[in-house]
Tab-separated table of C-alpha atoms in Angstrom:
chain	number	residue	atom	x	y	z
L	688	UNK	CA	65.338	6.971	-93.761
L	689	UNK	CA	61.898	7.519	-92.303
L	690	UNK	CA	60.574	4.235	-93.673
L	691	UNK	CA	60.262	1.483	-91.118
L	692	UNK	CA	62.241	-1.631	-91.990
L	693	UNK	CA	60.562	-4.949	-92.330
L	694	UNK	CA	59.868	-6.608	-89.001
L	695	UNK	CA	60.021	-10.131	-90.368
L	696	UNK	CA	61.514	-12.508	-87.825
L	697	UNK	CA	65.196	-13.076	-88.393
L	698	UNK	CA	66.647	-16.572	-88.783
L	699	UNK	CA	68.822	-18.125	-86.095
L	700	UNK	CA	71.697	-16.120	-84.700
L	701	UNK	CA	74.245	-18.717	-85.834
L	702	UNK	CA	73.942	-17.792	-89.488
L	703	UNK	CA	76.325	-17.044	-92.310
L	704	UNK	CA	75.972	-13.285	-92.029
L	705	UNK	CA	77.031	-13.392	-88.388
L	706	UNK	CA	79.944	-15.577	-89.421
L	707	UNK	CA	80.802	-12.855	-91.906
L	708	UNK	CA	80.694	-10.295	-89.080
L	709	UNK	CA	83.104	-12.419	-87.024
L	710	UNK	CA	85.517	-12.807	-89.933
L	711	UNK	CA	85.382	-9.061	-90.520
L	712	UNK	CA	85.957	-8.582	-86.783
L	713	UNK	CA	89.081	-10.724	-87.176
L	714	UNK	CA	90.120	-8.670	-90.214
L	715	UNK	CA	89.769	-5.389	-88.328
L	716	UNK	CA	91.625	-6.941	-85.398
L	717	UNK	CA	94.448	-7.891	-87.749
L	718	UNK	CA	94.673	-4.501	-89.449
L	719	UNK	CA	94.803	-2.496	-86.223
L	720	UNK	CA	97.496	-4.739	-84.740
L	721	UNK	CA	99.549	-4.396	-87.919
L	722	UNK	CA	99.058	-0.649	-87.902
L	723	UNK	CA	100.368	-0.158	-84.373
L	724	UNK	CA	103.002	-2.911	-84.369
L	725	UNK	CA	105.669	-0.382	-85.256
L	726	UNK	CA	104.577	1.899	-82.419
L	727	UNK	CA	105.188	-0.991	-80.026
L	728	UNK	CA	108.416	-2.235	-81.604
L	729	UNK	CA	110.047	1.151	-82.153
L	730	UNK	CA	110.815	1.436	-78.439
L	731	UNK	CA	113.369	-1.339	-78.851
L	732	UNK	CA	114.326	-0.398	-82.412
L	733	UNK	CA	115.700	3.087	-81.772
L	734	UNK	CA	118.780	4.050	-79.845
L	735	UNK	CA	117.130	6.799	-77.828
L	736	UNK	CA	115.895	7.349	-74.315
L	737	UNK	CA	113.143	9.743	-75.355
L	738	UNK	CA	110.297	8.696	-77.600
L	739	UNK	CA	107.955	11.062	-79.465
L	740	UNK	CA	105.275	11.975	-77.010
L	741	UNK	CA	103.326	15.124	-76.505
L	742	UNK	CA	103.708	16.614	-79.952
L	743	UNK	CA	103.363	13.467	-82.038
L	744	UNK	CA	100.821	14.289	-84.730
L	745	UNK	CA	100.121	10.769	-85.842
L	746	UNK	CA	96.464	10.421	-86.837
L	747	UNK	CA	95.779	6.753	-86.906
L	748	UNK	CA	92.257	5.483	-86.182
L	749	UNK	CA	91.448	7.215	-82.857
L	750	UNK	CA	91.653	4.165	-80.641
L	751	UNK	CA	95.156	3.430	-81.878
L	752	UNK	CA	96.605	6.835	-81.023
L	753	UNK	CA	97.565	5.997	-77.487
L	754	UNK	CA	100.145	3.487	-78.649
L	755	UNK	CA	102.384	6.273	-79.802
L	756	UNK	CA	102.641	7.204	-76.131
L	757	UNK	CA	101.540	4.509	-73.717
L	758	UNK	CA	103.749	1.889	-75.334
L	759	UNK	CA	106.758	3.625	-73.875
L	760	UNK	CA	106.481	1.071	-71.076
L	761	UNK	CA	108.153	-1.459	-73.323
L	762	UNK	CA	111.452	0.382	-73.015
L	763	UNK	CA	112.065	-1.649	-69.881
L	764	UNK	CA	112.276	-4.824	-71.935
L	765	UNK	CA	115.743	-5.985	-72.838
L	766	UNK	CA	116.200	-6.319	-76.580
L	767	UNK	CA	119.864	-5.412	-76.770
L	768	UNK	CA	120.610	-8.326	-79.057
L	769	UNK	CA	118.490	-6.896	-81.864
L	770	UNK	CA	119.457	-4.118	-84.289
L	771	UNK	CA	119.132	-0.556	-83.036
L	772	UNK	CA	118.472	2.364	-85.377
L	773	UNK	CA	119.449	6.019	-85.034
L	774	UNK	CA	116.035	7.566	-85.720
L	775	UNK	CA	115.354	10.978	-84.246
L	776	UNK	CA	111.963	11.768	-82.680
L	777	UNK	CA	111.146	13.848	-85.761
L	778	UNK	CA	111.920	10.900	-88.029
L	779	UNK	CA	109.802	8.623	-85.889
L	780	UNK	CA	106.924	11.103	-86.154
L	781	UNK	CA	107.180	10.963	-89.948
L	782	UNK	CA	107.164	7.164	-89.854
L	783	UNK	CA	104.087	7.093	-87.616
L	784	UNK	CA	102.222	9.604	-89.779
L	785	UNK	CA	103.074	8.002	-93.128
L	786	UNK	CA	100.470	5.263	-92.798
L	787	UNK	CA	97.751	7.860	-92.340
L	788	UNK	CA	98.660	9.705	-95.510
L	789	UNK	CA	98.493	6.390	-97.335
L	790	UNK	CA	95.003	5.819	-95.961
L	791	UNK	CA	93.878	9.265	-97.125
L	792	UNK	CA	95.147	8.583	-100.661
L	793	UNK	CA	92.930	5.527	-101.127
L	794	UNK	CA	89.831	6.210	-99.044
L	795	UNK	CA	87.697	7.739	-101.793
L	796	UNK	CA	88.932	5.831	-104.894
L	797	UNK	CA	88.820	2.472	-103.101
L	798	UNK	CA	85.261	3.101	-101.970
L	799	UNK	CA	84.233	3.809	-105.555
L	800	UNK	CA	86.129	0.832	-106.995
L	801	UNK	CA	84.721	-1.528	-104.371
L	802	UNK	CA	81.250	-0.810	-105.681
L	803	UNK	CA	82.371	-1.746	-109.199
L	804	UNK	CA	84.778	-4.675	-108.825
L	805	UNK	CA	83.458	-6.134	-105.587
L	806	UNK	CA	84.375	-5.530	-101.968
L	807	UNK	CA	85.633	-9.082	-101.451
L	808	UNK	CA	88.550	-8.558	-103.806
L	809	UNK	CA	89.297	-5.017	-102.601
L	810	UNK	CA	89.217	-5.853	-98.907
L	811	UNK	CA	91.041	-9.139	-99.321
L	812	UNK	CA	93.763	-7.586	-101.455
L	813	UNK	CA	94.199	-4.721	-98.999
L	814	UNK	CA	94.519	-7.086	-96.055
L	815	UNK	CA	96.963	-9.338	-97.928
L	816	UNK	CA	99.202	-6.436	-98.994
L	817	UNK	CA	99.183	-5.012	-95.473
L	818	UNK	CA	100.107	-8.412	-94.004
L	819	UNK	CA	102.975	-9.007	-96.424
L	820	UNK	CA	104.372	-5.521	-95.819
L	821	UNK	CA	104.176	-6.121	-92.067
L	822	UNK	CA	106.296	-9.253	-92.483
L	823	UNK	CA	108.795	-7.293	-94.582
L	824	UNK	CA	109.139	-4.348	-92.165
L	825	UNK	CA	112.076	-5.675	-90.054
L	826	UNK	CA	114.111	-6.296	-93.205
L	827	UNK	CA	113.149	-2.897	-94.596
L	828	UNK	CA	114.430	-1.213	-91.445
L	829	UNK	CA	117.907	-2.584	-92.173
L	830	UNK	CA	117.834	-0.944	-95.625
L	831	UNK	CA	117.015	2.481	-94.227
L	832	UNK	CA	114.308	4.755	-92.934
L	833	UNK	CA	113.189	5.822	-96.417
L	834	UNK	CA	112.109	2.284	-97.259
L	835	UNK	CA	110.256	2.015	-93.948
L	836	UNK	CA	108.347	5.218	-94.721
L	837	UNK	CA	107.485	3.954	-98.204
L	838	UNK	CA	106.284	0.625	-96.803
L	839	UNK	CA	104.144	2.337	-94.174
L	840	UNK	CA	102.606	4.610	-96.801
L	841	UNK	CA	101.754	1.701	-99.091
L	842	UNK	CA	100.458	-0.219	-96.090
L	843	UNK	CA	98.178	2.717	-95.312
L	844	UNK	CA	96.889	2.656	-98.892
L	845	UNK	CA	96.185	-1.069	-98.557
L	846	UNK	CA	94.351	-0.619	-95.264
L	847	UNK	CA	92.373	2.258	-96.737
L	848	UNK	CA	91.145	-0.189	-99.383
L	849	UNK	CA	90.106	-2.638	-96.699
L	850	UNK	CA	88.358	-0.156	-94.378
L	851	UNK	CA	86.055	1.328	-96.994
L	852	UNK	CA	85.290	-1.927	-98.778
L	853	UNK	CA	83.479	-3.295	-95.737
L	854	UNK	CA	80.411	-1.133	-96.205
L	855	UNK	CA	79.826	-2.367	-99.751
L	856	UNK	CA	79.545	-5.870	-98.308
L	857	UNK	CA	77.133	-4.836	-95.562
L	858	UNK	CA	74.944	-3.042	-98.099
L	859	UNK	CA	74.226	-6.483	-99.583
L	860	UNK	CA	74.441	-8.703	-96.513
L	861	UNK	CA	72.950	-6.765	-93.581
L	862	UNK	CA	69.148	-6.644	-93.170
L	863	UNK	CA	68.038	-3.183	-91.967
L	864	UNK	CA	67.042	-4.500	-88.531
L	865	UNK	CA	70.466	-6.079	-88.030
L	866	UNK	CA	72.818	-3.464	-89.455
L	867	UNK	CA	73.816	-2.023	-86.102
L	868	UNK	CA	74.528	-5.444	-84.604
L	869	UNK	CA	76.492	-6.764	-87.566
L	870	UNK	CA	78.588	-3.654	-88.115
L	871	UNK	CA	79.270	-3.269	-84.382
L	872	UNK	CA	80.507	-6.858	-84.132
L	873	UNK	CA	82.801	-6.258	-87.090
L	874	UNK	CA	83.966	-2.826	-85.952
L	875	UNK	CA	84.759	-3.896	-82.396
L	876	UNK	CA	87.686	-5.863	-83.784
L	877	UNK	CA	89.712	-2.648	-83.890
L	878	UNK	CA	89.260	-1.939	-80.189
L	879	UNK	CA	89.886	-5.565	-79.255
L	880	UNK	CA	93.020	-5.648	-81.406
L	881	UNK	CA	94.310	-2.497	-79.700
L	882	UNK	CA	93.766	-4.131	-76.315
L	883	UNK	CA	95.544	-7.355	-77.324
L	884	UNK	CA	98.635	-5.776	-78.853
L	885	UNK	CA	99.014	-3.467	-75.873
L	886	UNK	CA	98.954	-6.467	-73.545
L	887	UNK	CA	101.192	-8.866	-75.509
L	888	UNK	CA	103.322	-6.644	-77.756
L	889	UNK	CA	105.842	-5.870	-75.042
L	890	UNK	CA	105.950	-9.490	-73.916
L	891	UNK	CA	106.728	-10.621	-77.456
L	892	UNK	CA	109.504	-8.042	-77.687
L	893	UNK	CA	110.963	-9.214	-74.402
L	894	UNK	CA	110.754	-12.939	-75.039
L	895	UNK	CA	111.501	-13.187	-78.774
L	896	UNK	CA	112.741	-9.786	-79.924
L	897	UNK	CA	110.941	-6.881	-81.589
L	898	UNK	CA	110.976	-8.363	-85.147
L	899	UNK	CA	108.610	-11.097	-84.004
L	900	UNK	CA	105.917	-8.502	-83.322
L	901	UNK	CA	105.785	-7.995	-87.083
L	902	UNK	CA	106.225	-11.676	-87.927
L	903	UNK	CA	103.425	-12.857	-85.640
L	904	UNK	CA	100.787	-10.294	-86.565
L	905	UNK	CA	101.773	-10.350	-90.229
L	906	UNK	CA	101.331	-14.126	-90.246
L	907	UNK	CA	97.963	-13.814	-88.524
L	908	UNK	CA	96.934	-11.458	-91.311
L	909	UNK	CA	97.923	-14.004	-93.970
L	910	UNK	CA	95.809	-16.657	-92.243
L	911	UNK	CA	92.931	-14.205	-92.112
L	912	UNK	CA	93.329	-13.561	-95.856
L	913	UNK	CA	93.074	-17.277	-96.562
L	914	UNK	CA	89.897	-17.454	-94.512
L	915	UNK	CA	88.543	-14.318	-96.178
L	916	UNK	CA	88.992	-15.449	-99.778
L	917	UNK	CA	87.635	-18.912	-98.962
L	918	UNK	CA	84.506	-18.032	-97.007
L	919	UNK	CA	83.437	-14.540	-98.061
L	920	UNK	CA	81.318	-13.642	-101.100
L	921	UNK	CA	80.171	-10.215	-102.229
L	922	UNK	CA	76.485	-11.019	-101.832
L	923	UNK	CA	74.307	-13.831	-100.447
L	924	UNK	CA	72.921	-14.761	-103.872
L	925	UNK	CA	76.216	-16.281	-105.009
L	926	UNK	CA	77.338	-17.906	-101.774
L	927	UNK	CA	77.335	-21.708	-102.192
L	928	UNK	CA	76.887	-22.504	-98.491
L	929	UNK	CA	74.110	-20.143	-97.454
L	930	UNK	CA	70.784	-21.671	-96.483
L	931	UNK	CA	67.716	-20.944	-98.573
L	932	UNK	CA	65.963	-19.521	-95.530
L	933	UNK	CA	68.731	-17.041	-94.769
L	934	UNK	CA	69.120	-16.047	-98.402
L	935	UNK	CA	65.415	-15.319	-98.728
L	936	UNK	CA	65.435	-13.389	-95.466
L	937	UNK	CA	68.301	-11.126	-96.553
L	938	UNK	CA	67.036	-10.587	-100.102
L	939	UNK	CA	63.473	-9.837	-99.003
L	940	UNK	CA	64.629	-7.381	-96.359
L	941	UNK	CA	66.653	-5.454	-98.947
L	942	UNK	CA	64.032	-5.363	-101.704
L	943	UNK	CA	63.498	-1.610	-101.270
L	944	UNK	CA	67.138	-0.867	-102.091
L	945	UNK	CA	67.915	0.255	-105.614
L	946	UNK	CA	69.488	-2.411	-107.807
L	947	UNK	CA	70.108	-0.222	-110.840
L	948	UNK	CA	73.220	-1.246	-112.786
L	949	UNK	CA	74.156	2.411	-113.383
L	950	UNK	CA	77.553	2.987	-111.777
L	951	UNK	CA	77.974	6.747	-112.163
L	952	UNK	CA	78.202	8.569	-108.841
L	953	UNK	CA	75.686	11.427	-108.454
L	954	UNK	CA	78.202	13.927	-107.102
L	955	UNK	CA	75.960	16.963	-107.503
L	956	UNK	CA	73.105	15.322	-105.633
L	957	UNK	CA	75.474	14.277	-102.862
L	958	UNK	CA	76.846	17.795	-102.492
L	959	UNK	CA	73.304	19.127	-102.032
L	960	UNK	CA	72.287	16.327	-99.619
L	961	UNK	CA	72.077	17.703	-96.078
L	962	UNK	CA	71.974	14.257	-94.376
L	963	UNK	CA	75.346	13.445	-95.958
L	964	UNK	CA	76.832	16.677	-94.665
L	965	UNK	CA	75.493	15.777	-91.233
L	966	UNK	CA	77.380	12.477	-91.497
L	967	UNK	CA	80.582	14.226	-92.597
L	968	UNK	CA	80.259	16.687	-89.725
L	969	UNK	CA	79.735	13.824	-87.300
L	970	UNK	CA	82.918	12.099	-88.481
L	971	UNK	CA	84.877	15.333	-88.206
L	972	UNK	CA	83.651	15.943	-84.641
L	973	UNK	CA	84.126	12.317	-83.588
L	974	UNK	CA	87.721	12.095	-84.805
L	975	UNK	CA	88.551	15.557	-83.448
L	976	UNK	CA	87.544	14.661	-79.893
L	977	UNK	CA	88.980	11.146	-79.898
L	978	UNK	CA	92.308	12.312	-81.304
L	979	UNK	CA	92.812	14.942	-78.613
L	980	UNK	CA	91.748	12.748	-75.708
L	981	UNK	CA	93.466	9.523	-76.667
L	982	UNK	CA	96.680	11.123	-77.927
L	983	UNK	CA	97.269	13.041	-74.716
L	984	UNK	CA	95.801	10.460	-72.320
L	985	UNK	CA	99.131	9.113	-70.967
L	986	UNK	CA	100.545	12.608	-70.526
L	987	UNK	CA	97.417	13.753	-68.711
L	988	UNK	CA	97.474	10.809	-66.321
L	989	UNK	CA	101.168	11.273	-65.621
L	990	UNK	CA	100.892	15.034	-65.039
L	991	UNK	CA	97.641	15.180	-63.097
L	992	UNK	CA	97.428	11.900	-61.202
L	993	UNK	CA	101.176	11.397	-60.818
L	994	UNK	CA	100.695	7.840	-62.035
L	995	UNK	CA	103.276	6.239	-64.264
L	996	UNK	CA	101.002	4.615	-66.827
L	997	UNK	CA	104.002	2.858	-68.332
L	998	UNK	CA	103.994	0.518	-65.335
L	999	UNK	CA	100.360	-0.480	-65.736
L	1000	UNK	CA	99.379	-2.290	-68.922
L	1001	UNK	CA	96.024	-3.189	-67.427
L	1002	UNK	CA	95.180	0.446	-66.715
L	1003	UNK	CA	96.141	1.622	-70.186
L	1004	UNK	CA	94.127	-1.156	-71.835
L	1005	UNK	CA	90.870	-0.483	-69.966
L	1006	UNK	CA	89.672	2.172	-72.458
L	1007	UNK	CA	89.908	-0.381	-75.254
L	1008	UNK	CA	87.800	-2.913	-73.374
L	1009	UNK	CA	85.224	-0.202	-72.708
L	1010	UNK	CA	85.268	0.824	-76.371
L	1011	UNK	CA	84.793	-2.731	-77.644
L	1012	UNK	CA	82.008	-3.409	-75.135
L	1013	UNK	CA	80.133	-0.199	-75.909
L	1014	UNK	CA	80.409	-0.824	-79.636
L	1015	UNK	CA	78.776	-4.252	-79.412
L	1016	UNK	CA	76.210	-3.333	-76.750
L	1017	UNK	CA	75.292	-0.169	-78.628
L	1018	UNK	CA	74.636	-2.163	-81.779
L	1019	UNK	CA	72.487	-4.652	-79.904
L	1020	UNK	CA	70.445	-1.890	-78.261
L	1021	UNK	CA	69.967	0.038	-81.515
L	1022	UNK	CA	68.608	-2.970	-83.361
L	1023	UNK	CA	66.453	-3.930	-80.372
L	1024	UNK	CA	64.775	-0.526	-80.509
L	1025	UNK	CA	64.180	-0.956	-84.227
L	1026	UNK	CA	62.963	-4.553	-84.123
L	1027	UNK	CA	60.412	-3.738	-81.399
L	1028	UNK	CA	59.247	-0.629	-83.277
L	1029	UNK	CA	60.003	1.448	-80.188
L	1030	UNK	CA	61.742	4.141	-82.232
L	1031	UNK	CA	61.978	5.048	-85.889
L	1032	UNK	CA	65.219	4.448	-87.764
L	1033	UNK	CA	66.014	8.158	-88.028
L	1034	UNK	CA	65.389	8.573	-84.291
L	1035	UNK	CA	67.722	5.714	-83.399
L	1036	UNK	CA	70.509	7.103	-85.571
L	1037	UNK	CA	70.088	10.599	-84.112
L	1038	UNK	CA	69.951	9.237	-80.557
L	1039	UNK	CA	73.166	7.219	-80.796
L	1040	UNK	CA	74.948	9.969	-82.728
L	1041	UNK	CA	74.021	12.498	-80.059
L	1042	UNK	CA	75.035	10.229	-77.188
L	1043	UNK	CA	78.297	9.286	-78.908
L	1044	UNK	CA	79.259	12.932	-79.327
L	1045	UNK	CA	77.733	14.533	-76.239
L	1046	UNK	CA	78.673	12.055	-73.479
L	1047	UNK	CA	82.430	11.916	-74.161
L	1048	UNK	CA	82.482	15.700	-74.615
L	1049	UNK	CA	80.895	16.180	-71.190
L	1050	UNK	CA	83.379	13.733	-69.661
L	1051	UNK	CA	86.261	15.642	-71.238
L	1052	UNK	CA	84.960	18.994	-69.998
L	1053	UNK	CA	84.569	17.562	-66.493
L	1054	UNK	CA	88.167	16.327	-66.256
L	1055	UNK	CA	89.751	19.548	-64.946
L	1056	UNK	CA	87.111	19.784	-62.208
L	1057	UNK	CA	87.746	16.280	-60.826
L	1058	UNK	CA	91.535	16.248	-61.146
L	1059	UNK	CA	91.911	15.828	-57.387
L	1060	UNK	CA	90.065	12.503	-57.451
L	1061	UNK	CA	92.085	9.620	-58.860
L	1062	UNK	CA	89.133	7.240	-59.169
L	1063	UNK	CA	86.784	9.737	-60.794
L	1064	UNK	CA	89.405	10.833	-63.306
L	1065	UNK	CA	90.188	7.255	-64.324
L	1066	UNK	CA	86.472	6.501	-64.738
L	1067	UNK	CA	86.007	9.536	-66.977
L	1068	UNK	CA	89.061	8.651	-69.052
L	1069	UNK	CA	87.656	5.154	-69.586
L	1070	UNK	CA	84.185	6.463	-70.433
L	1071	UNK	CA	85.426	8.881	-73.098
L	1072	UNK	CA	86.484	6.277	-75.727
L	1073	UNK	CA	83.735	3.915	-74.577
L	1074	UNK	CA	80.820	6.276	-74.976
L	1075	UNK	CA	82.244	7.798	-78.157
L	1076	UNK	CA	81.894	4.409	-79.847
L	1077	UNK	CA	78.117	4.664	-79.531
L	1078	UNK	CA	78.507	6.631	-82.759
L	1079	UNK	CA	79.070	3.277	-84.481
L	1080	UNK	CA	75.309	2.755	-84.291
L	1081	UNK	CA	74.635	6.341	-85.323
L	1082	UNK	CA	76.110	8.364	-88.160
L	1083	UNK	CA	78.996	5.956	-88.777
L	1084	UNK	CA	76.687	3.389	-90.406
L	1085	UNK	CA	74.123	5.926	-91.556
L	1086	UNK	CA	75.445	5.802	-95.129
L	1087	UNK	CA	73.922	2.311	-95.352
L	1088	UNK	CA	70.534	3.898	-94.647
L	1089	UNK	CA	70.910	7.015	-96.785
L	1090	UNK	CA	72.674	5.608	-99.862
L	1091	UNK	CA	73.480	1.884	-99.605
L	1092	UNK	CA	74.655	1.653	-103.228
L	1093	UNK	CA	77.363	4.232	-102.558
L	1094	UNK	CA	78.116	3.259	-98.960
L	1095	UNK	CA	81.823	2.547	-99.490
L	1096	UNK	CA	82.370	5.682	-101.561
L	1097	UNK	CA	80.687	7.833	-98.919
L	1098	UNK	CA	82.531	6.046	-96.130
L	1099	UNK	CA	85.790	6.956	-97.840
L	1100	UNK	CA	84.817	10.626	-97.910
L	1101	UNK	CA	83.607	10.450	-94.297
L	1102	UNK	CA	86.847	8.938	-93.038
L	1103	UNK	CA	88.725	11.545	-95.015
L	1104	UNK	CA	86.930	14.255	-93.034
L	1105	UNK	CA	87.810	12.372	-89.851
L	1106	UNK	CA	91.499	12.033	-90.672
L	1107	UNK	CA	91.714	15.723	-91.542
L	1108	UNK	CA	90.122	16.519	-88.189
L	1109	UNK	CA	92.680	14.316	-86.446
L	1110	UNK	CA	95.594	16.056	-88.128
L	1111	UNK	CA	94.268	19.529	-87.315
L	1112	UNK	CA	93.252	18.779	-83.735
L	1113	UNK	CA	96.473	17.045	-82.691
L	1114	UNK	CA	98.604	19.736	-84.314
L	1115	UNK	CA	96.549	22.577	-82.833
L	1116	UNK	CA	96.521	21.038	-79.363
L	1117	UNK	CA	100.268	20.526	-79.386
L	1118	UNK	CA	100.777	24.116	-80.520
L	1119	UNK	CA	98.510	25.507	-77.806
L	1120	UNK	CA	100.225	23.499	-75.095
L	1121	UNK	CA	103.640	24.636	-76.320
L	1122	UNK	CA	102.511	28.276	-76.234
L	1123	UNK	CA	100.541	28.480	-73.004
L	1124	UNK	CA	101.646	25.324	-71.229
L	1125	UNK	CA	99.378	22.646	-69.741
L	1126	UNK	CA	96.437	24.066	-67.836
L	1127	UNK	CA	96.104	21.116	-65.521
């Protein structure tokens, strides 16, 4: 990690690798919208006036948590013509959580298999399966809640394949001086997708009925799959459309990476590797904080500011815009510091990891002290998910620096630590609030 990457001038910005980043951005956009489609649609699907709120322990990717709560605004939409299901809040909690257990099941094995069989096939297959299951969800609901839970679990397994497979591709496509930019462009698709579905999901339910939330975003996923399998290749050497200049630039910048054909995973060495444990700890801390803040954001606003967030889609979507913006800008700044030799690679990773963990923590700690100020509280609540995404240019992509050959495998383990943190933190927070009551 201490070695300085090559400072060779990069080819034009409009290159195939940036096209790959945009397609992966679209893929992440698609997966997050499919993941939270049910959280939007379930308001109209169930015959209940009370949705699972404060004690929902769903542990989807942190930026998606708020949909289990803030989407309650869609109850005002009239969808009486569509089927209504008698699902208790407890049953809905199981449905929401099932996709996360599916993700946990495939995070580590999919990361390992992606390094063997190719990330293109793993990611494409995961996205295709997730899209088809999204299209099938309205029909599955008519057959019963058990089938819906099974579909969500399998969908989680498919998305777990897709999430981890991305880093195998970047290990072969991203020059060291462009890793932060490329991965931030791709990763910001999740935040942008959360913003879009929050804005339009309720409108779709109102105008067309809740099943069309699944039909529209499932169909978008199928289109994305077609684009993925047509355009994407596992490495630049085998891509038929890449320019010679770009191919030489990528290959020469990655010459220091090991190209050994040995596929065994050095588990013992990984267990003794302190930098990897630092990455795992970072994921655990990142998911812990984001889960608590985002899950209880609507409740906090309603209780402290006396603002009904359900009546303000713009307000509830602002954190996602901040998150997407900080992800991209953070990647640009990180690679700028590297390309100008202003900071070493290890310093850049430590800087953005520290900022991504420290700044949102300080904002969270400050919330009780500024509760009397509406504007200040809203600013802090927007800054928390925004600044936390600076970690995308820190430890989140650090596996590409530490062990690029095993990036997907290590990413699977890292996300596993994060999901465990989300489960523990949301459960513990709900328990504490139920015992001592809200302190605000």
